[in-house]
CSV table of C-alpha atoms in Angstrom, one decimal:
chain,number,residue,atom,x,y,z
A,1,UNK,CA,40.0,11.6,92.2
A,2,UNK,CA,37.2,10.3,90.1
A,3,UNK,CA,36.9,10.0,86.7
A,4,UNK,CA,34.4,13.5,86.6
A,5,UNK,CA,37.1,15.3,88.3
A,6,UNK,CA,39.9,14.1,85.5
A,7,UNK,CA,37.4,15.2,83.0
A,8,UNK,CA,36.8,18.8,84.3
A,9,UNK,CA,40.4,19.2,85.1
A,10,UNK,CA,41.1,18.1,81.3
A,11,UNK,CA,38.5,20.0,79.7
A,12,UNK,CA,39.9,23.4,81.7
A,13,UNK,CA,43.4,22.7,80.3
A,14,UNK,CA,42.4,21.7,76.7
A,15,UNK,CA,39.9,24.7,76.6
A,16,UNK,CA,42.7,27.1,78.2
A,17,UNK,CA,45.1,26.0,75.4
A,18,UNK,CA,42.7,26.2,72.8
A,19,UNK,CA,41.6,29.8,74.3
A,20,UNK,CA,45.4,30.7,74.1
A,21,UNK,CA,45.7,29.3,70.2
A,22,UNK,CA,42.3,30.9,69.2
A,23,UNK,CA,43.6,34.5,70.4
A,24,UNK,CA,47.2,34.3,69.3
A,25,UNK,CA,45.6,33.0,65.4
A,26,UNK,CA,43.1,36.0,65.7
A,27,UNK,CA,45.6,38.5,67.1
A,28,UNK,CA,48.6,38.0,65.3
A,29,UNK,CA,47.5,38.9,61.7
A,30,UNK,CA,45.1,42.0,63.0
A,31,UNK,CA,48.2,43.0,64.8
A,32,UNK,CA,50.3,43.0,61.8
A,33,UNK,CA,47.3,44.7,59.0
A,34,UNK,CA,46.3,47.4,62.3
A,35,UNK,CA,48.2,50.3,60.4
A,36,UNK,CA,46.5,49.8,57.3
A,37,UNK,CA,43.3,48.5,57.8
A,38,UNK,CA,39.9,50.1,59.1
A,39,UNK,CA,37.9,48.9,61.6
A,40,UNK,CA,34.2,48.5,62.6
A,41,UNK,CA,34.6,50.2,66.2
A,42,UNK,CA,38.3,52.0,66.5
A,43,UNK,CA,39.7,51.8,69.6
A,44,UNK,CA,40.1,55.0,71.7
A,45,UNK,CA,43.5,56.8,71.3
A,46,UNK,CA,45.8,56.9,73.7
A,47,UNK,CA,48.2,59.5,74.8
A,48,UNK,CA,52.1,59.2,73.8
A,49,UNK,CA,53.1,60.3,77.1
A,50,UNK,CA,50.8,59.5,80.5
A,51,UNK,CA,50.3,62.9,82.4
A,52,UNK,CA,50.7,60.7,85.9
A,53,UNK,CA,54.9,61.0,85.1
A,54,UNK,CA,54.0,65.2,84.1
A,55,UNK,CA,55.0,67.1,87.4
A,56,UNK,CA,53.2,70.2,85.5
A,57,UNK,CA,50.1,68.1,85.2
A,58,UNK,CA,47.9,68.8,88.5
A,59,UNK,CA,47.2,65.7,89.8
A,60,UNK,CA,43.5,66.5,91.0
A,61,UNK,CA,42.9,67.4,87.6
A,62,UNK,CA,43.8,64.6,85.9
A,63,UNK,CA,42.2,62.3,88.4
A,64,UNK,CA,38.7,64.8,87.5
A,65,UNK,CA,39.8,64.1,83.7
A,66,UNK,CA,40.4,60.7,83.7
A,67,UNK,CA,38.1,58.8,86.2
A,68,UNK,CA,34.4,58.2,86.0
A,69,UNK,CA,33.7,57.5,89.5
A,70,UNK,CA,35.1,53.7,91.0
A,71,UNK,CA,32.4,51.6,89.6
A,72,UNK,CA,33.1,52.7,86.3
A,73,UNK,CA,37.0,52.8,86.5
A,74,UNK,CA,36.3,48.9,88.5
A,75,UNK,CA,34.4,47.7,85.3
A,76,UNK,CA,37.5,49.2,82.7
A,77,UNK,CA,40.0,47.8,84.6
A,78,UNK,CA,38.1,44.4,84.5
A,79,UNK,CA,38.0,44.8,80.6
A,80,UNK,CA,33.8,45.9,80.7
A,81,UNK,CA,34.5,49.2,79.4
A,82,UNK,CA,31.3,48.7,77.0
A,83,UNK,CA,34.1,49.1,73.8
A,84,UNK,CA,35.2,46.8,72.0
A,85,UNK,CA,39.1,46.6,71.0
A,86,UNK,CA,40.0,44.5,67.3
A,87,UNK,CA,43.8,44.8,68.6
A,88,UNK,CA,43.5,42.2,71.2
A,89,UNK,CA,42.0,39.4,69.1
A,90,UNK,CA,40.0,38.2,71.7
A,91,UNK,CA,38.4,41.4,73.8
A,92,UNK,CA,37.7,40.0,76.9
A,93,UNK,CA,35.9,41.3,80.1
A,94,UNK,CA,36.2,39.3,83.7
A,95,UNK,CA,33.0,40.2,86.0
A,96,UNK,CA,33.2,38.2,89.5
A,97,UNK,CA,30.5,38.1,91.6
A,98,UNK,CA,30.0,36.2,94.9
A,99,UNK,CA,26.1,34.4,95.2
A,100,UNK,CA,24.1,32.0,98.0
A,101,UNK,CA,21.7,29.5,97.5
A,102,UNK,CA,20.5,27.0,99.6
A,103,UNK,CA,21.6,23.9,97.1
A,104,UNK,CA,25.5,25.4,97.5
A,105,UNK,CA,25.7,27.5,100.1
A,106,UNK,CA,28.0,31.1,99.7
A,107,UNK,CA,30.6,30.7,96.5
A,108,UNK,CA,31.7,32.7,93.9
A,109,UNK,CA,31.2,33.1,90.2
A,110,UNK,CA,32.8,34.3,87.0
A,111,UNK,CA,31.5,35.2,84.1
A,112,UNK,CA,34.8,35.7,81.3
A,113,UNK,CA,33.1,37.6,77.9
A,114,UNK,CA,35.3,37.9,74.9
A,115,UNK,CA,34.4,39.4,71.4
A,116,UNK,CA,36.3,38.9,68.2
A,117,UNK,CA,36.2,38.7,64.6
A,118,UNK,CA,37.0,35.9,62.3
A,119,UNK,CA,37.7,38.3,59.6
A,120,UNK,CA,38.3,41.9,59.8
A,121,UNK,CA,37.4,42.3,56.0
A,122,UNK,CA,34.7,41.3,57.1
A,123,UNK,CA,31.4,43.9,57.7
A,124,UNK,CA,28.6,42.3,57.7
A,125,UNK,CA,29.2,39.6,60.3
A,126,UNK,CA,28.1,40.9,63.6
A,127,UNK,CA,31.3,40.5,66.5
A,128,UNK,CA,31.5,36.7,67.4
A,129,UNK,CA,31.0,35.9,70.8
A,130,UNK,CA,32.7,33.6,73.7
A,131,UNK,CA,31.3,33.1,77.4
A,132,UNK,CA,32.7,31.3,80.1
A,133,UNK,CA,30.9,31.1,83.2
A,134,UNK,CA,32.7,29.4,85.9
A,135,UNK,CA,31.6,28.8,90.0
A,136,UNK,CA,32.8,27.2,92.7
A,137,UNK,CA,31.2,26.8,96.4
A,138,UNK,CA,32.5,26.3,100.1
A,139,UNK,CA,30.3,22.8,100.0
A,140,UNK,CA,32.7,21.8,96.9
A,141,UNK,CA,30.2,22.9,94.2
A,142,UNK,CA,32.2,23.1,91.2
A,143,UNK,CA,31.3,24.2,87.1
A,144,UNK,CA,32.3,25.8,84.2
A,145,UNK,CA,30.0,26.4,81.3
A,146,UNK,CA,31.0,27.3,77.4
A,147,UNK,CA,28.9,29.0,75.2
A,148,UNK,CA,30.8,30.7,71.4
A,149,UNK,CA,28.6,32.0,68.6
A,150,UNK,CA,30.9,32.6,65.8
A,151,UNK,CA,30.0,34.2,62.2
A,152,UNK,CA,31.8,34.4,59.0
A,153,UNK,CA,31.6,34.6,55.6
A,154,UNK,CA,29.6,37.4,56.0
A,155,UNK,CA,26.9,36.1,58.1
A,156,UNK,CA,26.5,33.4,55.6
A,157,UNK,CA,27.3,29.9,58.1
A,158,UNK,CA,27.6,30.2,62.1
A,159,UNK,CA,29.4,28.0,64.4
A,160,UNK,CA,27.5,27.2,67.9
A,161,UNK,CA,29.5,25.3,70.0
A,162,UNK,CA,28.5,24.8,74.1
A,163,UNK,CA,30.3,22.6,76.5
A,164,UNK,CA,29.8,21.8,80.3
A,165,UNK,CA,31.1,20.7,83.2
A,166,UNK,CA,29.3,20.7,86.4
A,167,UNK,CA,29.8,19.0,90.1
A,168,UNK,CA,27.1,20.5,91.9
A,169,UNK,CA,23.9,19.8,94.5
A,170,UNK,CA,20.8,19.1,92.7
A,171,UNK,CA,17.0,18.3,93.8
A,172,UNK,CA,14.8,15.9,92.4
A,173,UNK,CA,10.5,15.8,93.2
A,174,UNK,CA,9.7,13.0,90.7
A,175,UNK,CA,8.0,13.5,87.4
A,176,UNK,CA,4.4,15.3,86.7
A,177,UNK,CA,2.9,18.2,88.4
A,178,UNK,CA,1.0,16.7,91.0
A,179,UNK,CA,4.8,15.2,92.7
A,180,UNK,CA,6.4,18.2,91.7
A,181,UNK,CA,3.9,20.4,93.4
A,182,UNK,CA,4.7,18.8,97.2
A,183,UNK,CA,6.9,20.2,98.9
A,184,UNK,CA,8.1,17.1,101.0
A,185,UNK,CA,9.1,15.5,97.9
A,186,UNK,CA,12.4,17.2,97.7
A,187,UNK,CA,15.1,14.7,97.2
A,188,UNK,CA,18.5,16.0,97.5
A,189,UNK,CA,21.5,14.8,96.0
A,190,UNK,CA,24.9,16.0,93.5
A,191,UNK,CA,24.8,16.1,90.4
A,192,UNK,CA,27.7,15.6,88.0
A,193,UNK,CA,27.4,16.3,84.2
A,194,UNK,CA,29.2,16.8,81.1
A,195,UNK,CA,28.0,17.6,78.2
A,196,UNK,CA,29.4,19.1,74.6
A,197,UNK,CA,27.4,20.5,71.8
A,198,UNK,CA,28.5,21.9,68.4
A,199,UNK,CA,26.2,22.9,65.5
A,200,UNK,CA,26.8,24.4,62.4
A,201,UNK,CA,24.2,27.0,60.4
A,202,UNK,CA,23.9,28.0,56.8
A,203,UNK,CA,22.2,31.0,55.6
A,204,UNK,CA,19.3,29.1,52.9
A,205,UNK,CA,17.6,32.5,52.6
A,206,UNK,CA,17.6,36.4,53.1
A,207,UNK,CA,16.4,35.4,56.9
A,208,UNK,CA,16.4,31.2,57.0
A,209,UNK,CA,18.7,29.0,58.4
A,210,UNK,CA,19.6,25.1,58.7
A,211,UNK,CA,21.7,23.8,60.8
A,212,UNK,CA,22.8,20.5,62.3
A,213,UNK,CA,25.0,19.4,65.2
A,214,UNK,CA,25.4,16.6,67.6
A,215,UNK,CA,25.2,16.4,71.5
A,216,UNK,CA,26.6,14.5,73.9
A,217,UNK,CA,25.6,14.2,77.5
A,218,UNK,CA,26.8,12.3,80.6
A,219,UNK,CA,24.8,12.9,83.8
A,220,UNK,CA,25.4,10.7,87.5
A,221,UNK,CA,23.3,11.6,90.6
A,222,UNK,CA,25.3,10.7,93.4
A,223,UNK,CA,24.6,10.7,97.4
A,224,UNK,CA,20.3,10.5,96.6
A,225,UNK,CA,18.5,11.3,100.1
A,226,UNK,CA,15.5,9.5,99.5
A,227,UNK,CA,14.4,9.5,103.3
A,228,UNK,CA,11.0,8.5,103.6
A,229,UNK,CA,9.4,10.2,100.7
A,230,UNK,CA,7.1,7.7,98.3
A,231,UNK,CA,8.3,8.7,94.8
A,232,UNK,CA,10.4,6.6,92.5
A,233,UNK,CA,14.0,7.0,92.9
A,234,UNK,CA,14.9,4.5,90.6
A,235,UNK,CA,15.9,7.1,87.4
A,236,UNK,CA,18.0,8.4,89.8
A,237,UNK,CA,19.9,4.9,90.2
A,238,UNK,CA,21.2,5.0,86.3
A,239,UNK,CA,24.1,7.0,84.7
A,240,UNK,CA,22.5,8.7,82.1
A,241,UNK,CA,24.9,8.8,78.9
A,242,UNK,CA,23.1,10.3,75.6
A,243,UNK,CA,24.2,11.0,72.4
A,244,UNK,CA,22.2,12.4,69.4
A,245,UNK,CA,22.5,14.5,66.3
A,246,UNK,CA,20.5,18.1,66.2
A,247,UNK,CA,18.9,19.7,63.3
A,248,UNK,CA,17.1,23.3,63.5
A,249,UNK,CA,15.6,25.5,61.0
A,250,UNK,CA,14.6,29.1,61.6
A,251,UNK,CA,13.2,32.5,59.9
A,252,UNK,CA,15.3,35.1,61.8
A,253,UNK,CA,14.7,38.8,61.3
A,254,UNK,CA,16.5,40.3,64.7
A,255,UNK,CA,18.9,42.9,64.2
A,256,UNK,CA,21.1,41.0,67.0
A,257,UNK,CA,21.4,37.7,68.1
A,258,UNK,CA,22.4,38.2,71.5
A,259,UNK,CA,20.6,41.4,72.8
A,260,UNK,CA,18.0,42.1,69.9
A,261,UNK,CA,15.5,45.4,69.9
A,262,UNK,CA,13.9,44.6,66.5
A,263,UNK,CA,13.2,41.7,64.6
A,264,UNK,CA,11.4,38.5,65.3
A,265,UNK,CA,13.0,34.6,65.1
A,266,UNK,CA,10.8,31.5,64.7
A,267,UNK,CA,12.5,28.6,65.3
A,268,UNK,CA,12.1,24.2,65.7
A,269,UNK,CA,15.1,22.0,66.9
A,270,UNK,CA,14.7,18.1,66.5
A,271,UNK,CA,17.2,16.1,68.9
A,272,UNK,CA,17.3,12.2,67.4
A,273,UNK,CA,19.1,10.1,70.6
A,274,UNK,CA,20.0,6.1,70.0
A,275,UNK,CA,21.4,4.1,71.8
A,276,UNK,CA,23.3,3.0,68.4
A,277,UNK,CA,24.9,6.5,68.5
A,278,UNK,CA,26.6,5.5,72.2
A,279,UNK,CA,23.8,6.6,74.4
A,280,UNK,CA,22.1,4.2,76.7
A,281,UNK,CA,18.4,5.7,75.7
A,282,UNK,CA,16.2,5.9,72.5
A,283,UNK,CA,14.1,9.3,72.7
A,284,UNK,CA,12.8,12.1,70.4
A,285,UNK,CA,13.2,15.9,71.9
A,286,UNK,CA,11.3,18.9,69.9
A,287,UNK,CA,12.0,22.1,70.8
A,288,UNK,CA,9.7,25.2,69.1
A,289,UNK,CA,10.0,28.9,69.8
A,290,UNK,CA,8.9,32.0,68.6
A,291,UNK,CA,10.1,35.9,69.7
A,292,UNK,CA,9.8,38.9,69.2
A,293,UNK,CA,11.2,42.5,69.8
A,294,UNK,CA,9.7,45.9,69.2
A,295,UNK,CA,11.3,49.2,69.9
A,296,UNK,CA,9.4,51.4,72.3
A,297,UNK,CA,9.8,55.2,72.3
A,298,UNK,CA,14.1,55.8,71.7
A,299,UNK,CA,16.0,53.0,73.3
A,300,UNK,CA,13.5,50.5,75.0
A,301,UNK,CA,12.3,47.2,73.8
A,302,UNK,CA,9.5,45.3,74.3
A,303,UNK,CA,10.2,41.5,73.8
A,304,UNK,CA,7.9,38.4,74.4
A,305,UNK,CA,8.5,34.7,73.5
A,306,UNK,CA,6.1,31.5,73.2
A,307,UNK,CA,8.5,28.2,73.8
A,308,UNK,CA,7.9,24.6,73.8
A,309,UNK,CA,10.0,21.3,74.5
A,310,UNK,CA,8.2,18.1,73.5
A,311,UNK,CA,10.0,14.6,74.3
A,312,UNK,CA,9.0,11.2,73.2
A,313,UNK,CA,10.2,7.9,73.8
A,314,UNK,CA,11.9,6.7,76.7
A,315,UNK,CA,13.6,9.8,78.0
A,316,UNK,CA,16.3,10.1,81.0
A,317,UNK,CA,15.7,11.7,83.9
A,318,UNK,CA,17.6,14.5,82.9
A,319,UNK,CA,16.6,15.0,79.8
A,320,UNK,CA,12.8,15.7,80.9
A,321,UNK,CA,11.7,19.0,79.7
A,322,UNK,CA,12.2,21.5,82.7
A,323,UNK,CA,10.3,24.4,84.1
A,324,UNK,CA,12.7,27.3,86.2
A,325,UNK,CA,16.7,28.4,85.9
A,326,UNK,CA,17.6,31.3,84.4
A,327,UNK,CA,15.8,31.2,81.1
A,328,UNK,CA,13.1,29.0,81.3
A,329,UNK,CA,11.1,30.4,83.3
A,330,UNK,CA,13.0,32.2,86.3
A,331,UNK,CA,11.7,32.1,89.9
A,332,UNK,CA,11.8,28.1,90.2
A,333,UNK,CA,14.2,26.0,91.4
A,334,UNK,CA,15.7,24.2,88.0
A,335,UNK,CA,14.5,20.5,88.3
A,336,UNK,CA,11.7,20.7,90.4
A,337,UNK,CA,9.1,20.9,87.7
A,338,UNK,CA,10.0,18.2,85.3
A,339,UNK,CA,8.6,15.9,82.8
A,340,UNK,CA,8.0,15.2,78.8
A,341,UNK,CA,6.1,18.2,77.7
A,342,UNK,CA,6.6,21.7,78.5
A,343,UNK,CA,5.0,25.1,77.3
A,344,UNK,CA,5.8,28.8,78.6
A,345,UNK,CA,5.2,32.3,77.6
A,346,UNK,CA,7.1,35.2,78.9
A,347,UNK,CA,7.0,39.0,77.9
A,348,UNK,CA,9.7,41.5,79.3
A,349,UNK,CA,9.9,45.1,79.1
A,350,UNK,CA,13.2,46.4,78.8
A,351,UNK,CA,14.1,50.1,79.5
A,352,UNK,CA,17.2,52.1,79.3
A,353,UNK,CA,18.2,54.3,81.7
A,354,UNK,CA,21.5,56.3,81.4
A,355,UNK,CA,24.7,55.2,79.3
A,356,UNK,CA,25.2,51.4,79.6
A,357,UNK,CA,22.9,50.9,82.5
A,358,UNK,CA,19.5,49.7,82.2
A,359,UNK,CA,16.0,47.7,84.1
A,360,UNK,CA,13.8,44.8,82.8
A,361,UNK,CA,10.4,43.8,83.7
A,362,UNK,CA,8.2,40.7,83.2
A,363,UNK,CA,6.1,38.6,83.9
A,364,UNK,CA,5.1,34.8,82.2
A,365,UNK,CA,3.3,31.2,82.7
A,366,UNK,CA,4.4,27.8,82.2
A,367,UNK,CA,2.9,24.0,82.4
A,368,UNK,CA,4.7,20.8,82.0
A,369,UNK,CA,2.6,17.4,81.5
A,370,UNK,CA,3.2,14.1,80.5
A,371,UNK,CA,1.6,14.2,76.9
A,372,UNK,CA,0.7,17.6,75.3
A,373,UNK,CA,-3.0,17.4,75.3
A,374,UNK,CA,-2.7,16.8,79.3
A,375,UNK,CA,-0.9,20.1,78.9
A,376,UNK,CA,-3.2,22.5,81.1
A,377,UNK,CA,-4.5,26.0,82.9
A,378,UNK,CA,-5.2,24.4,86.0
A,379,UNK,CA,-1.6,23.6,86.9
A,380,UNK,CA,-0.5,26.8,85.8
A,381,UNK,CA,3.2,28.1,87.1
A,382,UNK,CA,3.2,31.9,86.8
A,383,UNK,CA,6.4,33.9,87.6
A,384,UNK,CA,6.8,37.5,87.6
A,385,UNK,CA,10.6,39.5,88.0
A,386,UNK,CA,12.9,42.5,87.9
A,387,UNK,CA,16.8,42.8,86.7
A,388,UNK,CA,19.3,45.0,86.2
A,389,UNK,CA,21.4,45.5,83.4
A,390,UNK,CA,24.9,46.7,82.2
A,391,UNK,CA,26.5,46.6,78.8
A,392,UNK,CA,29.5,45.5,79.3
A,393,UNK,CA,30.6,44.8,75.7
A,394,UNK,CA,28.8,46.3,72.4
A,395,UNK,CA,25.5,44.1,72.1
A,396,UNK,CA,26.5,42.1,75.2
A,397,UNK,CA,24.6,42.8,79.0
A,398,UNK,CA,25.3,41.7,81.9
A,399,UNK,CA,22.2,40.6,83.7
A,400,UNK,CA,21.1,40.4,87.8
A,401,UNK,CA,17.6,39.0,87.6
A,402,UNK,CA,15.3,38.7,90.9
A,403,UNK,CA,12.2,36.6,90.1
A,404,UNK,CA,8.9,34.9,92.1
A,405,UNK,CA,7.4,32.0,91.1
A,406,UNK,CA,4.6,29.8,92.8
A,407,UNK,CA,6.2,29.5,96.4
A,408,UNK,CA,9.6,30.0,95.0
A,409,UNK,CA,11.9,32.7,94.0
A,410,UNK,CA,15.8,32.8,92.8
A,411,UNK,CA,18.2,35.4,91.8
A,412,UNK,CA,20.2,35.0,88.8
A,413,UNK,CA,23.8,36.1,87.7
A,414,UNK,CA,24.2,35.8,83.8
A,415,UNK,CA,25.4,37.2,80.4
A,416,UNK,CA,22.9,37.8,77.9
A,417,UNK,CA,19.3,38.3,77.6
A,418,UNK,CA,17.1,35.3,78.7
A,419,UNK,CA,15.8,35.3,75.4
């Protein structure tokens, strides 16, 4: 087994544990204060005695009564019952899905969404949130991805904290849009990464925020097919091992961090790597964004974004500021369009249809170049897309996006908005 392996295997059994401690801690006191206290979203009540053990009850009745059709009863059995319950400390929902791409072939996915509150006294804090996304293919791709936004002390500091773990097939076309651009570049090979990275925020004002964090990143491309193709390789040939501190300051008016409808967040994150930290690369990363979200007629939102990632110095191959995946840009294959600077703008329309069940439209541009004023229209990448969407918590979606790009397309199985 090699040492990636003992690292994901270890990372599932410390997170499970922790998992475990963090909903026993959170569970165990609300547990104890539920008769007395009052909470945000109460539960819905449930009958002393089920009417499936009644022999009066008629059993066509209660079936009419208690079922909503089998999609419905399927997502409330798998805990997306769009509620949220304060009694189970963590409320979590499980929402499998099989997928196919060409990289790793037919697998199967997990998404795992839990909400919970630090403090029940507390009502200002929106619900903290925990989302494990987990996959696993018949050609041995293998991940599981952490993201928890946690916020206490009445919205006053927040707790970021993401973590990955990914064995999976990758592609590589070199750097710059004039490799990326051919087709017969494609270089194929696995990638295996790890990375972890926590960041704390404090309130400063009514809507500002500081924050500072630190990220660590291992990445190894094994098995490169370089065939005959004439673009450098030689990136490819180096474990890339990075570690840096973060520091962001925003103005954030949404009403929601994770599915807003009103509100606007501007935003820059500085990422400071050394190799005097225990990385193997000095480099500078910038990231600056700006969106916002406007309510159209009752329940629809219209929501656009302007988003940047700037990188100086000498930067890793994976570290390159990408173009594609499911937020960046969906409809391109994530890595193909790589290098130092990278600018997008995206606009969605999202609508609401009936109960938790909902569309999204958009359409957006991106460019990547080696230095920003090489940044240009003529190597535009446009991308345009649909999705569907179900609210499978309060505030939390799921999300099926099918998108085109310039000669590409992907579909994409998430939680959360893309931005």
């Amino acid at each position: 087994m090699n040492k990636l392996n003992q690292v994901f295997i270890s990372f599932l059994a410390i997170n499970c544990i922790s998992l475990g401690a963090i909903n026993q801690t959170i569970a165990a006191p609300v547990i104890e204060a539920n008769e007395a206290s009052e909470t945000v979203l109460q539960p819905t009540a449930q009958p002393a005695e089920s009417p499936i053990f009644n022999d009066a009850v008629d059993h066509a009745e209660v079936e009419s009564v208690e079922s909503q059709g089998w999609f419905e009863d399927l997502l409330s059995n798998l805990g997306a019952d769009g509620e949220f319950n304060p009694d189970d400390g963590i409320d979590f929902s499980y929402l499998p899905g099989p997928f196919y791409n060409p990289e790793m072939s037919l697998g199967i996915g997990v998404s795992i969404v839990g909400l919970y509150q630090v403090d029940r006294e507390d009502k200002v804090s929106q619900l903290s949130s925990l989302v494990i996304n987990g996959l696993a293919s018949i050609n041995g791709a293998l991940g599981v991805g952490i993201e928890n936004k946690s916020f206490f002390n009445e919205d006053n500091q927040r707790l970021y904290f993401n973590a990955n773990v990914y064995d999976v097939p990758d592609v590589y076309y070199g750097v710059g849009y004039e490799f990326n651009n051919e087709d017969l570049n494609r270089i194929e090979f696995n990638s295996q990464t790890f990375q972890i990275n926590p960041m704390i925020l404090q309130r400063i004002a009514a809507h500002s925020f500081i924050g500072a964090g630190f990220d660590y990143t291992y990445a190894k491309a094994d098995g490169v097919d370089v065939a005959t193709i004439d673009i450098d390789v030689d990136p490819l040939n180096e474990v890339s091992r990075n570690s840096g501190f973060n520091f962001l300051i925003n103005y954030d008016t949404r009403d929601h961090v994770t599915n807003p409808q009103t509100g606007s967040i501007s935003q820059l994150e500085v990422g400071v790597y050394r190799e005097s930290f225990g990385g193997n690369h000095d480099f500078e990363v910038y990231n600056v964004l700006h969106s916002a979200y406007h309510p159209i007629l009752e329940d629809d939102t219209l929501a656009w974004q302007v988003r940047g990632r700037f990188s100086y110095g000498d930067v890793p191959w994976d570290h390159l500021s990408k173009i594609g995946g499911g937020n960046a840009l969906r409809g391109y294959t994530t890595g193909r369009y790589r290098d130092k600077q990278m600018l997008l703008a995206q606009v969605e329309y999202r609508q609401h249809l009936t109960g938790r069940h909902g569309l999204v439209y958009w359409l957006g541009a991106g460019t990547i170049a080696d230095s920003i004023d090489e940044l240009s229209f003529d190597h535009l990448l446009p991308n345009v897309g649909v999705g569907y969407r179900l609210e499978v918590k309060p505030k939390v979606n799921l999300r099926l996006d099918l998108a085109y790009g310039k000669g590409d397309s992907g579909f994409y199985f998430n939680v959360n908005e893309a931005f």
